[in-house]
Each structure stands twice: as structure tokens, then as C-alpha cells.
Backbone as a ProteinNet text record, in pm:
[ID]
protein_1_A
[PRIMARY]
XXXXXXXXXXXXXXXXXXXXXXXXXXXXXXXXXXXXXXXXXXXXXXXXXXXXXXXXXXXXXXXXXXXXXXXXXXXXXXXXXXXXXXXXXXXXXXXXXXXXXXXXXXXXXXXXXXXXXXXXXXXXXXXXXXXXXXXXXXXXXXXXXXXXXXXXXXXXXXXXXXXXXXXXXXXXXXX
[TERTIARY]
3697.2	3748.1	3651	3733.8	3625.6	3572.7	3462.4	3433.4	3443.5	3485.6	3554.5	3397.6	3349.5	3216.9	3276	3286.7	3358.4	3205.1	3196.7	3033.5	3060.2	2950.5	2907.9	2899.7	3036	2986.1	2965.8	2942.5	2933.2	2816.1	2713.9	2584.1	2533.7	2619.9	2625.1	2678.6	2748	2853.2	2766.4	2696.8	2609.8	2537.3	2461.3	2368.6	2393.9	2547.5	2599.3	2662.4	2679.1	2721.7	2610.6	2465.5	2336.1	2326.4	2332.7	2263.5	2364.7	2511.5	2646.6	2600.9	2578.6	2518.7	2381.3	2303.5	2172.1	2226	2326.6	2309.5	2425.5	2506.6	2602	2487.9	2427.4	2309.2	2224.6	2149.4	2052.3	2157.7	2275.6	2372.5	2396.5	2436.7	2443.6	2350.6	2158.6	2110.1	2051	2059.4	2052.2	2184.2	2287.9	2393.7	2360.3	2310.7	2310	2192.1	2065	1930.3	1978.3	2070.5	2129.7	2241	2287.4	2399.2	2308.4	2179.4	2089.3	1995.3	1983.3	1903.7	1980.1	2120.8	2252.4	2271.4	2258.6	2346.1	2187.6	2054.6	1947.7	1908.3	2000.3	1974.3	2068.8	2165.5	2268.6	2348.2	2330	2365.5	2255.7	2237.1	2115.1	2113.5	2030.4	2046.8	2033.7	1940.9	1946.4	1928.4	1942.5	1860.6	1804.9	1739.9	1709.8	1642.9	1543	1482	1301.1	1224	1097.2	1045.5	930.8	848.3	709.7	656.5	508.5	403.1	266.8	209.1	206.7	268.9	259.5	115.3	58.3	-48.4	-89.7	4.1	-45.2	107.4	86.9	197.4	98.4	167	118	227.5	242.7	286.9	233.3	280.4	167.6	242.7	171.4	231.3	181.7	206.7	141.7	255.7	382.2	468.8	568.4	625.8	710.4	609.7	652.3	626.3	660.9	620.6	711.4	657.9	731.8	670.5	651.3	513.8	503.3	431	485.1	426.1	422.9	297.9	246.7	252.2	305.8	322.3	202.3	187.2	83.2	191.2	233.2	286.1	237.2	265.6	170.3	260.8	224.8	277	256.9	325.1	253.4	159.2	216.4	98.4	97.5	197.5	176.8	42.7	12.6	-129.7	-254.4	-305	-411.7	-407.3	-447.3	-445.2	-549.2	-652.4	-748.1	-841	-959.2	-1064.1	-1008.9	-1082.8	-1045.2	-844.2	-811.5	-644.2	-634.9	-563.6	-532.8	-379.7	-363.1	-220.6	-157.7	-10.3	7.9	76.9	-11.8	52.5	181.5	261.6	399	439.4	401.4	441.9	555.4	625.7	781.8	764.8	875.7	890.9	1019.4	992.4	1089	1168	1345.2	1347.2	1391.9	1459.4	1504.8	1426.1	1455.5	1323.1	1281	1433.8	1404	1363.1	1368.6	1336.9	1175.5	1122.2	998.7	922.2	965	913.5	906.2	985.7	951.6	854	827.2	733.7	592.5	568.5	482	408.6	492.1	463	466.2	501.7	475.9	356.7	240.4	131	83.5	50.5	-43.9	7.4	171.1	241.1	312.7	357	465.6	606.8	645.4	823.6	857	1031.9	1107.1	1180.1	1184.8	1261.3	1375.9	1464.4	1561.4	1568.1	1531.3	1511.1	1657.6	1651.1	1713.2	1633.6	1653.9	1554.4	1688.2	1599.6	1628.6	1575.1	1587.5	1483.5	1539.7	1433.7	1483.5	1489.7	1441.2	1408	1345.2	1402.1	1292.1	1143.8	1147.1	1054.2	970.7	880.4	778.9	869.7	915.4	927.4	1006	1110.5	1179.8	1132.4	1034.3	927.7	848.2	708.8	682.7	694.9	740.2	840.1	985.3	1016.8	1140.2	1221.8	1153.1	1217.4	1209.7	1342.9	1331.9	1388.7	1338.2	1356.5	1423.1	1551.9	1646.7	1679.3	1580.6	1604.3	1418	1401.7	1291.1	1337.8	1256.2	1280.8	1137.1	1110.7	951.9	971.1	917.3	930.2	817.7	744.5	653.6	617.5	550	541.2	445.2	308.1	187.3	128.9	49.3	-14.2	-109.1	-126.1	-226.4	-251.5	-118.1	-136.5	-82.2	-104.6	-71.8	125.7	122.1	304.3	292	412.8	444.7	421.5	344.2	326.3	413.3	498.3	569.7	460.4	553.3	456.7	391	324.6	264.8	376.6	335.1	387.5	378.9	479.2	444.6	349.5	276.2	234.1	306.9	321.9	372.9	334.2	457.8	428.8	306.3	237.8	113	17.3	6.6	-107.8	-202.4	-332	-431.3	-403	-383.1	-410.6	-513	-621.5	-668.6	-683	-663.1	-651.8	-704.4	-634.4	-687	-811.6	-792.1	-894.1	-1035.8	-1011.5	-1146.3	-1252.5	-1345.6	-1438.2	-1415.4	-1441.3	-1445	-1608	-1630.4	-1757.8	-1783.3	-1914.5	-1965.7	-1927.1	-1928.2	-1932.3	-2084.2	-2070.3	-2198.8	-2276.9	-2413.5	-2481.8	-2524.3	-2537.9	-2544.5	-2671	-2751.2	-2884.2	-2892
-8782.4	-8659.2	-8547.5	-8444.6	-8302.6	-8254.7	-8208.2	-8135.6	-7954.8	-7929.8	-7762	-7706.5	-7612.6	-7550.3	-7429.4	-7352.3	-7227.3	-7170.4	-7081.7	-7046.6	-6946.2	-6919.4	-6914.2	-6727	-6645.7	-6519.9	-6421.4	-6483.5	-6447.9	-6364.7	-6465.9	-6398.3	-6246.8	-6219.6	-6092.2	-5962.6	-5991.7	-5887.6	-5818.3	-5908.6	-5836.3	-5728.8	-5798.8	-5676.8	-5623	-5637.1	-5508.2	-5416.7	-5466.5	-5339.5	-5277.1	-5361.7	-5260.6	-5154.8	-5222.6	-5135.9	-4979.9	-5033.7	-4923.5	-4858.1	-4882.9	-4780.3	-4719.9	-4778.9	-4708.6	-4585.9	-4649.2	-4509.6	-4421.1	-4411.2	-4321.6	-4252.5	-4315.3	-4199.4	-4122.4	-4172.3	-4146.5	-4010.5	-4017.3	-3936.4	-3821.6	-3831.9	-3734.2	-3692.2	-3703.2	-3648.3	-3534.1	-3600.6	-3495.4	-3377.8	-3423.7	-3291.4	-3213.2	-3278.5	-3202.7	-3075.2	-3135	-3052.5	-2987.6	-3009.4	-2873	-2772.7	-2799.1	-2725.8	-2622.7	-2700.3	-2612.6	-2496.4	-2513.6	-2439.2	-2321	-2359.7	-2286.1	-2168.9	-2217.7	-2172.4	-2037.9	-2069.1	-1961.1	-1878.4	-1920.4	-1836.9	-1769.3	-1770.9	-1717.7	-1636.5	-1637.2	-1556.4	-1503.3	-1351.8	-1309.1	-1309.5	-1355.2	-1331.4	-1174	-1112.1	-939	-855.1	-766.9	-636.5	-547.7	-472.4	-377.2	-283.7	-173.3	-56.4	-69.9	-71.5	-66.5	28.1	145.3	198.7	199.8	247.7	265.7	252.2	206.2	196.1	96.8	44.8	-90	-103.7	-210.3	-263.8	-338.6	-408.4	-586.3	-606.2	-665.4	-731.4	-814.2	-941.1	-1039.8	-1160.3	-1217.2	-1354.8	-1474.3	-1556.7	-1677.5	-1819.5	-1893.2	-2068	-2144.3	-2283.3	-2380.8	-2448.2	-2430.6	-2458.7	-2379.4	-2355	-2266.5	-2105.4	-2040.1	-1840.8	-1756.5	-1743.7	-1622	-1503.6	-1359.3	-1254.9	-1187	-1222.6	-1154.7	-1064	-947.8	-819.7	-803.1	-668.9	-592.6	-483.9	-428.2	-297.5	-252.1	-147.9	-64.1	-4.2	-24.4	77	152	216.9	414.5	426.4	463.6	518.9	639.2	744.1	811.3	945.6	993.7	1126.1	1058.1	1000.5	977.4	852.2	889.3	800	824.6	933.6	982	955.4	862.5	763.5	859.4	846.9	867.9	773	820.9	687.8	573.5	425.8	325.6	321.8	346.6	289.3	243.3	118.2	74.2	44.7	40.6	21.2	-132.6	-195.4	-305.7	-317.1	-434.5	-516.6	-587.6	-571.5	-649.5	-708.8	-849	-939.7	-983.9	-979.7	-958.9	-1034.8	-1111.3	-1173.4	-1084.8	-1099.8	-1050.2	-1172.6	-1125.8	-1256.3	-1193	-1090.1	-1014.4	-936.5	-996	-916.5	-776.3	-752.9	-580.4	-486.6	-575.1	-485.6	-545.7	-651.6	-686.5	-611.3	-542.1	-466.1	-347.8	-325.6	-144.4	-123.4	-267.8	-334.8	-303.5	-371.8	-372.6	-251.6	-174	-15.1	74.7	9.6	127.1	80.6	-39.3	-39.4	73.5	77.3	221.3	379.4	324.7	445.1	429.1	538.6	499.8	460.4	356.4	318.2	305.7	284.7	285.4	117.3	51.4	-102.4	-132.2	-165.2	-226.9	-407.3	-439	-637	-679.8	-803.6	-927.6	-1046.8	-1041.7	-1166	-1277.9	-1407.9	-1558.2	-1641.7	-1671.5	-1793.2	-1925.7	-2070.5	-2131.6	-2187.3	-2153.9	-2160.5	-2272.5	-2409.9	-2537.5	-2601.7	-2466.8	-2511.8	-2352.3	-2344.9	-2170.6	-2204.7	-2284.2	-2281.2	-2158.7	-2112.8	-1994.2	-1876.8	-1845.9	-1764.2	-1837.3	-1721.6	-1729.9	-1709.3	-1627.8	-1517.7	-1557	-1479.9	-1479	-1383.1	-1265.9	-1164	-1106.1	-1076.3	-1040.1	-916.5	-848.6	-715.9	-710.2	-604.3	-631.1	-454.9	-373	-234.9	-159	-107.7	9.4	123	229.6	367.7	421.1	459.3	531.2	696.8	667.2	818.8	935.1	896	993.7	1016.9	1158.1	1136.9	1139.6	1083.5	1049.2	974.5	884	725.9	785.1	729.4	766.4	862.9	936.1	1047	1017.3	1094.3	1079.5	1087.9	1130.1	1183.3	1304.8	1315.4	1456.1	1554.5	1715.4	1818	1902.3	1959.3	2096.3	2207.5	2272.2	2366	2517.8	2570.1	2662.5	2761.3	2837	2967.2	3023.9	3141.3	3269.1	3362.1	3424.8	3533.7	3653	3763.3	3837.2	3944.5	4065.3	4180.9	4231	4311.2	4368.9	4289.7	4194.2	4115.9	4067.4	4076.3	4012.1	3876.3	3788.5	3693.6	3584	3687.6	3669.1	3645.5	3584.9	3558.6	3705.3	3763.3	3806.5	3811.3	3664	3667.7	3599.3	3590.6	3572.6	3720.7	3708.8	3856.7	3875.3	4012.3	4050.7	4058.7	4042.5	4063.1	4227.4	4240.6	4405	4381.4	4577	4605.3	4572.3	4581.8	4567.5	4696	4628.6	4846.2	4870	4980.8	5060	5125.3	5143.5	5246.2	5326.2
-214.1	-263	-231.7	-231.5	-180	-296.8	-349.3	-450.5	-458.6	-522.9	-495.6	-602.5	-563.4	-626.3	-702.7	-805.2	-836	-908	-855.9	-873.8	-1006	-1078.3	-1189.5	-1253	-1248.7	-1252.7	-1380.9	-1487	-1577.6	-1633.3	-1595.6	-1577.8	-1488.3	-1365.4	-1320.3	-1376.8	-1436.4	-1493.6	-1592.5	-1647.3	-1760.5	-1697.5	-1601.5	-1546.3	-1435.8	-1399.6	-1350.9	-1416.9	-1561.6	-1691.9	-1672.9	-1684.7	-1709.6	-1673	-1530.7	-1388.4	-1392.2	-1432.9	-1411.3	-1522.1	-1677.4	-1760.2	-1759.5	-1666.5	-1640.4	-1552.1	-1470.4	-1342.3	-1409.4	-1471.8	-1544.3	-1659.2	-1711.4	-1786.3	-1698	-1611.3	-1506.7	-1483.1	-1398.6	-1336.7	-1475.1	-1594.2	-1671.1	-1713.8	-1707.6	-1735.7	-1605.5	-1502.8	-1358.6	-1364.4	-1438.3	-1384.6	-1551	-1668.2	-1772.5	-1738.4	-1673.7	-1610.9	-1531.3	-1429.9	-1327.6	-1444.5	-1487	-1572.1	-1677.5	-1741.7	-1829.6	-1727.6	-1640.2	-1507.9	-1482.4	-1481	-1408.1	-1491.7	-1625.3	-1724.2	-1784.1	-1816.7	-1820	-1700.1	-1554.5	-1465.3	-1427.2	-1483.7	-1491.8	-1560.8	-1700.9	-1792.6	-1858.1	-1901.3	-1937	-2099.1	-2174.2	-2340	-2372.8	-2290.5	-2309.2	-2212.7	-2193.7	-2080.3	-2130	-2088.7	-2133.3	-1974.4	-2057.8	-1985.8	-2016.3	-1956.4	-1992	-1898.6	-1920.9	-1816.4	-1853.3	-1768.3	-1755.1	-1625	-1633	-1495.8	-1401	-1299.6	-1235.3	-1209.7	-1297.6	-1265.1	-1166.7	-1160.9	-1064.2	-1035.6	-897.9	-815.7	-734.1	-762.4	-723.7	-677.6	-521.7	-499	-537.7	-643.8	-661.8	-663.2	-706.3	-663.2	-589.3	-633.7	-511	-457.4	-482.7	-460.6	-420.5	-519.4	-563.8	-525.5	-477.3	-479.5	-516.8	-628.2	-726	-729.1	-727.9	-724.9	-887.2	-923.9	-1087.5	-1086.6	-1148.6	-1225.3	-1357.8	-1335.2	-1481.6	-1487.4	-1607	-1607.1	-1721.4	-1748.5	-1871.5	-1946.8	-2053.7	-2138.7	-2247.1	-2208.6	-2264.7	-2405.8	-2508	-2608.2	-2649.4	-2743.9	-2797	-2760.2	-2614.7	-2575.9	-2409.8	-2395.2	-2195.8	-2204.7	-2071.4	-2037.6	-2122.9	-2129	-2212.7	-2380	-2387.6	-2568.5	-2642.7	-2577.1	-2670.1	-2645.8	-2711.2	-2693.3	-2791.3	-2760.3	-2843.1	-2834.3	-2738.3	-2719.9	-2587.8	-2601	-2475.8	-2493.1	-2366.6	-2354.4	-2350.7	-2379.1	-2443.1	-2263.5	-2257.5	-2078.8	-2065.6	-2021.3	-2017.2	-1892.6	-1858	-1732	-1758.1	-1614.5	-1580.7	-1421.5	-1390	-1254.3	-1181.6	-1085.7	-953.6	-843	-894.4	-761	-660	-691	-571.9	-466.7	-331.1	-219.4	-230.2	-201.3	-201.8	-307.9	-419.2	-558.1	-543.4	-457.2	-481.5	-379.6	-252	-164.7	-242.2	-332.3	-420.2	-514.2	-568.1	-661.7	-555.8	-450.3	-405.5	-352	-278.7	-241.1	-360.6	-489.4	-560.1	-726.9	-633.4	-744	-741.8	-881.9	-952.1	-953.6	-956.5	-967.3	-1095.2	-1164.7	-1315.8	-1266.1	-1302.6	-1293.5	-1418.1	-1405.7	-1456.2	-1435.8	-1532.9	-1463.7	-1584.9	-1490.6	-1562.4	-1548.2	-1707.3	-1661.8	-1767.1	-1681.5	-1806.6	-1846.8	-1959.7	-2010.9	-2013	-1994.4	-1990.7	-2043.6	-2174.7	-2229.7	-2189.9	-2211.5	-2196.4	-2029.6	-1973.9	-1788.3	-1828.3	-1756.1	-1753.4	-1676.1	-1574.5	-1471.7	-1461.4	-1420.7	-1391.9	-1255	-1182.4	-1037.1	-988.2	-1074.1	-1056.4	-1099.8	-1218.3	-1247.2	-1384	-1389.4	-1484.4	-1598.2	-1614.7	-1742.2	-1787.9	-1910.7	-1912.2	-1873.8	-1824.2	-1801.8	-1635	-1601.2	-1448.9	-1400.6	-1329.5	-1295.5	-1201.1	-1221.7	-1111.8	-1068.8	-1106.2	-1046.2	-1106.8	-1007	-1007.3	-995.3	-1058.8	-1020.5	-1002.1	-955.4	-944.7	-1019.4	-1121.9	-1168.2	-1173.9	-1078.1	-1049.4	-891.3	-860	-725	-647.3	-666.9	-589.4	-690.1	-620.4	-665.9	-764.8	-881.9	-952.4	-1061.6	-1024.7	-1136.9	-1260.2	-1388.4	-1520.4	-1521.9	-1656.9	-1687.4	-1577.3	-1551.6	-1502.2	-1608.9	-1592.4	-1643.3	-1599.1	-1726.1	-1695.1	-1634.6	-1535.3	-1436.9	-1557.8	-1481.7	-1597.5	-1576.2	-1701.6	-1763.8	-1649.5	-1662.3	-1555.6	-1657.8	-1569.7	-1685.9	-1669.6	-1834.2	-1849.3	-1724.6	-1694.7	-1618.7	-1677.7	-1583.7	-1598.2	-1613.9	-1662	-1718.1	-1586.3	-1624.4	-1510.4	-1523	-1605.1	-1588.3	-1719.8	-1737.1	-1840.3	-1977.2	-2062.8	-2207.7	-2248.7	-2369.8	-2444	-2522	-2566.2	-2691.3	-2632.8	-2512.9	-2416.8	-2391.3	-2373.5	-2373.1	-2227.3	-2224.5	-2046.2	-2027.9	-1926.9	-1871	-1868.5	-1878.8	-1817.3	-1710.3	-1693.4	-1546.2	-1480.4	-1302.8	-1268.4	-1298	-1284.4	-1276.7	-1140.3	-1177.6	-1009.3	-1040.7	-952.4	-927.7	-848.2
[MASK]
+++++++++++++++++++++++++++++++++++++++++++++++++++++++++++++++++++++++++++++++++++++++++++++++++++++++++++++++++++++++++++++++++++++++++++++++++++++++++++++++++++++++++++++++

């Protein structure tokens, strides 16, 4: 007689349930990490307006290259605080090129930025911050200078020029 062998598959099934519920978790925790990525780079929790002095623009990373800035924000009387005031630093990332080329040509000038913040970013790989700047305005017009100053007074008709309540000099003498 022939002997018929019917091999033994009971024992597989188990740990091909395993293996099938290892990789169905494995698989929902990779699309849950893309969906949480998607979802803080994508919808902003706020926006707003911030200005002041661009301090620092900087490309950094060892990987990843992100463009992060600093601004100076002035309170209270423009740039000129006073002694003993400094101004409160606010770092902000850039993803957009062209808003990062305006960033760059315009350190140590006063802007104007419009950001959205994103909490919740899982990696620095996309920035360091939560907040990203998606418009500049440069509101001043040569590197370095304070607030803009309203231009002077005209002086009244007739007037030299001179203050009043300032003394005039003698005349010269003659011999």
C-alpha cells in the first residue's frame, strides 16, 4: 500500500496571524506618522503679524536644511529703549525660497512678517520652530537705520531759522 503524507498546517497559521498582525500595525503606525506630519503642516493653529529688526538668517542642518530666522522686537519708543532694555528675540523658520531670498537680502533692516504657527511638527527636519513665515515686507529704507522719522517742520515765514529762546551771539568788533 502507498502511504499518503498530509502535512501538518496548523502550526503556520499561527504565525502567519503574527507576522499579518505585526505588519497591519507596523502599516498603521507609518500611515498614522504620515497623516500627523500632513495634518501640522498643513493646517495652521494661528497667524498672525510680527515686526521688528532681522537679526540672523541662517541655513542650518546636518541633514535636513532649514532656513531659520531672528527678528528684535522693539517696544515702546521704536529702537531706542533706553539704557538697561533689550529687546525680546523671536526665532521663526522659512520654507518658502523666495520669501527666504527677501529674508536674506534684507538682514539688519526692520520688516514686517506675516507667520503661521504649527505645533506639534514631529521632526526639526522641516524646521526648527513652530512658526513659519510666509510674507516679508521691509519697512524701512536703508540697512541699519532706526524707525522712520517724520521729516522736520518747515520753519515759519521770516524766521532765520533759529530758536528763540536760544541767545544770539555778539556782533564781531571792528577797529
Amino acid at each position: 500500500m502507498t502511504r499518503i503524507e498530509v502535512p501538518n498546517t496548523a502550526g503556520r497559521r499561527r504565525s502567519g496571524r503574527a507576522g499579518r498582525w505585526f505588519m497591519i500595525l507596523l502599516l498603521l503606525i507609518v500611515v498614522g506618522c504620515g497623516l500627523w506630519t500632513w495634518l501640522t503642516l498643513a493646517w495652521a493653529y494661528a497667524e498672525g503679524e510680527r515686526a521688528g529688526v532681522l537679526q540672523k538668517f541662517v541655513r542650518r542642518g546636518w541633514v535636513c536644511k532649514t532656513n531659520e530666522c531672528e527678528i528684535a522686537l522693539y517696544y515702546g519708543g521704536g529702537q531706542y529703549l533706553g539704557p538697561g532694555s533689550s529687546p525680546q528675540l523671536w526665532d521663526f523658520s522659512v520654507r518658502d525660497k523666495a520669501v527666504a531670498e527677501q529674508l536674506n537680502k534684507a538682514v539688519g533692516r526692520r520688516v514686517q512678517l506675516h507667520y503661521t504657527e504649527h505645533p506639534g511638527i514631529p521632526t526639526n527636519c522641516f524646521a526648527d520652530t513652530r512658526y513659519f513665515v510666509d510674507k516679508v515686507t521691509i519697512t524701512d529704507n536703508e540697512s541699519g537705520t532706526g524707525p522712520a522719522l517724520p521729516p522736520p517742520a518747515a520753519a515759519p515765514a521770516g524766521s532765520t531759522g533759529a530758536s528763540s529762546s536760544a541767545p544770539t551771539p555778539p556782533p564781531p568788533a571792528t577797529r
